[in-house]
Amino acid sequence: MRAAAGDSADMAHVDLYWLPLGAGGHFVRVNGRVYEWLKARIERREPLNLYHSALEVDVPEGRYVIEMTPIPGGNPAARGVVAEGPVGSRRLNRLRLFRYEIRRWRGGAIPDVGEAVDSPRRLTDDARAARCLLELVPSVPTYVWGRDQMRAHDMWNSNSLVAWLLVLSSIGAEAVKPPAGGRAPGWRAGAVAAGQASTRAELPSSAARASRIATKRPTKIGVSRSV
C-alpha cells in the first residue's frame, strides 16, 4: 500500500481518516442509515456502517487537509477551495445547497475528526508521492454528487475524490478498506474515474508528474482560486 520510495530525504506522509457518515449531523446520519437499509435489502445482505474519508498530507511546506464537503458560508480561499461541483443535478447548481466543494486546505482541520474510526491510517511516507497527490487535487473531475456517471455501479461522492487521488498518485486505493463492519460508497467510482482519466491520457503519468514535482521549489504548492 506504500508508494515506492523516492530519492527525496524530505519528511512527509499521507494519512487517511474514516469518519462515520453524518458525524456531527443527525439529519445526514439518519438519511444514511435509511439509504443503507434499503441498499442492503436490495442486495440481500445485512446493513453496514457507512464511512466518509478525508486525507491529511504533511510535507515540509506545510500540512494540508483534502476533503469534499458541503459549501458553508464565508471565504472559499480561506478553506483552500480549489473546485466546486453539483449535488444531485447540474440544473440545481446555482443554489449553494446543491453544490459541494473540494478543499486543499493548508493548516486546515477535518470537521468532527474526534469521531474518526480506526484512524489515522498511514498510506505513505514518500515525499514525492505526497507532493504528487497535492498537485493532483485541482484536477479532480467534478461529477454530480450522488450520481453514477461512469456507470461504475457506484455513486460519485467524497470517497470518490480520495480514491481518485490515491490511484493517480500511485499510492494505490485497492488495498485501502473501511473499518470492519463498514463500507465506503463512492470508492469504486473514484477508482473507475481515475482509470478512465489514465486511459484517455487526460493527465500526465503519475510517475512523470511525481518526478517533475520533486524538482519544483517547495513554494510551488499553493492554493488555487475556487471555481
Coordinates of C-alpha atoms in Angstrom, one line a residue:
M1 CA 0.0 0.0 0.0
R2 CA 3.0 2.3 0.3
A3 CA 4.3 4.2 -2.7
A4 CA 7.7 3.3 -3.9
A5 CA 10.5 5.0 -2.0
G6 CA 11.8 8.2 -3.7
D7 CA 15.2 9.8 -3.7
S8 CA 14.0 12.7 -1.6
A9 CA 15.1 12.8 2.0
D10 CA 12.2 15.2 2.9
M11 CA 10.0 14.0 5.7
A12 CA 6.4 13.7 4.6
H13 CA 3.4 11.4 4.9
V14 CA -0.2 10.9 3.8
D15 CA -2.8 9.8 6.4
L16 CA -6.4 8.7 5.7
Y17 CA -9.3 9.3 8.2
W18 CA -12.5 7.3 8.2
L19 CA -15.4 9.3 9.6
P20 CA -18.9 7.8 10.2
L21 CA -21.3 9.2 7.7
G22 CA -23.2 12.1 9.2
A23 CA -20.6 12.6 12.0
G24 CA -21.7 15.8 13.8
G25 CA -25.1 15.9 11.9
H26 CA -28.2 14.0 12.9
F27 CA -30.1 14.6 9.7
V28 CA -27.3 13.2 7.4
R29 CA -26.8 10.2 9.8
V30 CA -30.5 9.2 9.7
N31 CA -30.7 9.6 6.0
G32 CA -27.6 7.5 5.5
R33 CA -29.0 4.7 7.7
V34 CA -32.2 4.7 5.7
Y35 CA -30.3 4.6 2.4
E36 CA -28.1 1.7 3.6
W37 CA -31.0 -0.2 4.9
L38 CA -32.7 0.0 1.5
K39 CA -29.5 -0.9 -0.3
A40 CA -28.9 -3.9 1.9
R41 CA -32.5 -5.1 1.3
I42 CA -31.9 -4.9 -2.5
E43 CA -28.6 -6.7 -2.2
R44 CA -29.9 -9.3 0.3
R45 CA -27.3 -8.6 3.0
E46 CA -27.0 -7.1 6.4
P47 CA -26.8 -3.2 6.7
L48 CA -23.2 -1.9 7.2
N49 CA -21.9 1.3 8.8
L50 CA -21.2 3.9 6.1
Y51 CA -18.0 6.0 6.1
H52 CA -16.7 9.2 4.6
S53 CA -13.0 9.6 4.0
A54 CA -10.6 12.6 4.2
L55 CA -6.8 13.0 3.8
E56 CA -4.2 14.8 5.7
V57 CA -1.0 15.4 3.9
D58 CA 2.2 16.6 5.6
V59 CA 5.1 17.9 3.5
P60 CA 7.9 20.2 4.5
E61 CA 6.0 23.1 3.1
G62 CA 3.1 22.6 5.5
R63 CA 0.1 20.4 6.5
Y64 CA -2.9 20.1 4.2
V65 CA -6.4 18.7 4.6
I66 CA -8.1 17.3 1.5
E67 CA -11.8 16.7 1.6
M68 CA -15.1 17.1 -0.3
T69 CA -17.7 18.8 1.8
P70 CA -21.0 20.8 1.5
I71 CA -20.3 24.6 1.0
P72 CA -20.7 26.7 4.1
G73 CA -20.7 30.5 4.1
G74 CA -17.5 32.5 4.3
N75 CA -14.4 33.0 2.1
P76 CA -13.6 29.8 0.0
A77 CA -10.0 30.8 -0.4
A78 CA -9.6 30.7 3.4
R79 CA -10.6 27.0 3.3
G80 CA -8.3 26.2 0.4
V81 CA -11.2 25.5 -2.0
V82 CA -9.9 24.5 -5.5
A83 CA -13.1 23.3 -7.2
E84 CA -16.9 23.1 -6.8
G85 CA -19.3 20.5 -8.2
P86 CA -23.1 19.9 -8.4
V87 CA -25.1 17.8 -6.0
G88 CA -27.9 15.7 -7.4
S89 CA -28.3 17.6 -10.7
R90 CA -26.3 20.2 -12.6
R91 CA -29.6 22.1 -13.1
L92 CA -29.7 22.9 -9.4
N93 CA -26.0 24.0 -9.0
R94 CA -26.9 27.7 -8.9
L95 CA -28.0 27.1 -5.3
R96 CA -25.3 26.7 -2.8
L97 CA -27.2 23.9 -1.1
F98 CA -26.8 21.8 -4.3
R99 CA -23.0 22.2 -4.7
Y100 CA -20.1 20.7 -3.0
E101 CA -16.5 22.0 -2.6
I102 CA -13.1 20.3 -2.9
R103 CA -10.6 21.6 -0.4
R104 CA -6.8 21.5 -0.3
W105 CA -6.6 23.4 2.9
R106 CA -3.2 24.4 4.2
G107 CA -3.3 24.3 8.0
G108 CA -6.9 23.2 7.9
A109 CA -8.9 20.8 10.1
I110 CA -11.1 17.8 9.4
P111 CA -14.5 18.5 11.0
D112 CA -15.5 16.0 13.7
V113 CA -12.2 14.3 13.4
G114 CA -12.7 13.2 17.0
E115 CA -15.3 10.7 15.7
A116 CA -13.0 9.1 13.3
V117 CA -12.8 5.3 13.4
D118 CA -9.6 3.2 13.1
S119 CA -7.8 6.4 12.1
P120 CA -5.4 7.8 11.0
R121 CA -4.1 5.3 8.6
R122 CA -0.6 6.0 7.3
L123 CA -0.7 5.4 3.5
T124 CA 2.8 6.5 2.6
D125 CA 5.7 8.5 3.9
D126 CA 7.2 9.2 0.5
A127 CA 7.6 12.9 -0.1
R128 CA 7.3 12.7 -3.9
A129 CA 4.1 10.8 -3.7
A130 CA 2.7 13.2 -1.2
R131 CA 3.5 16.2 -3.4
C132 CA 2.1 14.5 -6.4
L133 CA -1.2 13.9 -4.6
L134 CA -1.3 17.6 -3.6
E135 CA -0.7 18.8 -7.1
L136 CA -3.5 16.5 -8.5
V137 CA -6.2 17.9 -6.3
P138 CA -7.4 20.8 -8.6
S139 CA -7.6 18.2 -11.5
V140 CA -10.2 16.0 -9.8
P141 CA -13.3 15.8 -12.0
T142 CA -16.4 17.4 -10.6
Y143 CA -19.0 14.8 -11.4
V144 CA -22.5 15.1 -10.0
W145 CA -22.5 14.0 -6.3
G146 CA -24.8 11.0 -5.8
R147 CA -24.9 10.0 -9.5
D148 CA -23.2 7.2 -11.4
Q149 CA -22.0 9.0 -14.4
M150 CA -19.1 6.5 -15.0
R151 CA -21.5 3.5 -15.0
A152 CA -19.4 2.0 -12.2
H153 CA -22.5 0.8 -10.2
D154 CA -21.4 3.3 -7.6
M155 CA -22.1 7.0 -6.8
W156 CA -19.7 9.9 -7.0
N157 CA -19.0 11.4 -3.6
S158 CA -16.3 12.3 -1.1
N159 CA -14.8 8.8 -1.1
S160 CA -14.5 9.0 -4.9
L161 CA -12.3 12.1 -4.5
V162 CA -9.9 10.2 -2.2
A163 CA -9.8 7.0 -4.3
W164 CA -9.2 9.1 -7.5
L165 CA -6.2 10.8 -5.9
L166 CA -4.7 7.7 -4.4
V167 CA -4.8 5.9 -7.8
L168 CA -3.3 8.6 -9.9
S169 CA -0.6 9.5 -7.3
S170 CA 0.4 5.8 -7.4
I171 CA -0.2 5.4 -3.7
G172 CA -2.9 3.0 -4.5
A173 CA -6.5 2.6 -3.5
E174 CA -7.2 -1.1 -3.9
A175 CA -5.8 -2.2 -0.6
V176 CA -7.5 0.6 1.4
K177 CA -10.5 -0.7 3.2
P178 CA -13.0 0.9 5.6
P179 CA -13.2 -0.2 9.2
A180 CA -14.6 -3.6 9.9
G181 CA -18.3 -3.9 9.5
G182 CA -18.4 -0.8 7.3
R183 CA -18.3 0.2 3.6
A184 CA -17.4 3.4 1.7
P185 CA -19.9 4.2 -1.1
G186 CA -18.2 6.0 -3.9
W187 CA -14.8 4.4 -3.6
R188 CA -15.2 2.3 -6.7
A189 CA -16.5 5.3 -8.6
G190 CA -13.3 7.2 -7.9
A191 CA -11.1 4.3 -8.9
V192 CA -13.0 3.8 -12.2
A193 CA -12.8 7.6 -12.9
A194 CA -9.1 7.5 -12.3
G195 CA -8.7 4.6 -14.7
Q196 CA -10.7 6.4 -17.4
A197 CA -8.5 9.5 -16.9
S198 CA -5.3 7.5 -17.2
T199 CA -6.6 5.6 -20.3
R200 CA -7.6 8.9 -22.0
A201 CA -4.2 10.4 -21.1
E202 CA -6.0 13.5 -19.6
L203 CA -3.3 13.7 -17.0
P204 CA 0.5 13.1 -17.1
S205 CA 1.5 9.7 -15.8
S206 CA 1.8 9.7 -12.0
A207 CA 5.5 8.7 -12.2
A208 CA 6.3 11.6 -14.6
R209 CA 4.3 14.0 -12.5
A210 CA 6.0 12.9 -9.3
S211 CA 9.4 13.3 -10.9
R212 CA 8.5 16.8 -12.1
I213 CA 7.0 17.9 -8.7
A214 CA 10.1 16.7 -6.9
T215 CA 12.2 19.2 -8.8
K216 CA 10.0 22.1 -8.0
R217 CA 10.7 24.6 -5.3
P218 CA 8.6 23.9 -2.2
T219 CA 6.7 27.2 -2.6
K220 CA 5.1 26.0 -5.8
I221 CA 2.4 24.1 -3.8
G222 CA -0.2 26.7 -3.2
V223 CA -3.9 27.3 -3.2
S224 CA -5.9 27.8 -6.4
R225 CA -8.9 30.1 -6.6
S226 CA -12.3 28.4 -6.3
V227 CA -14.3 27.8 -9.5

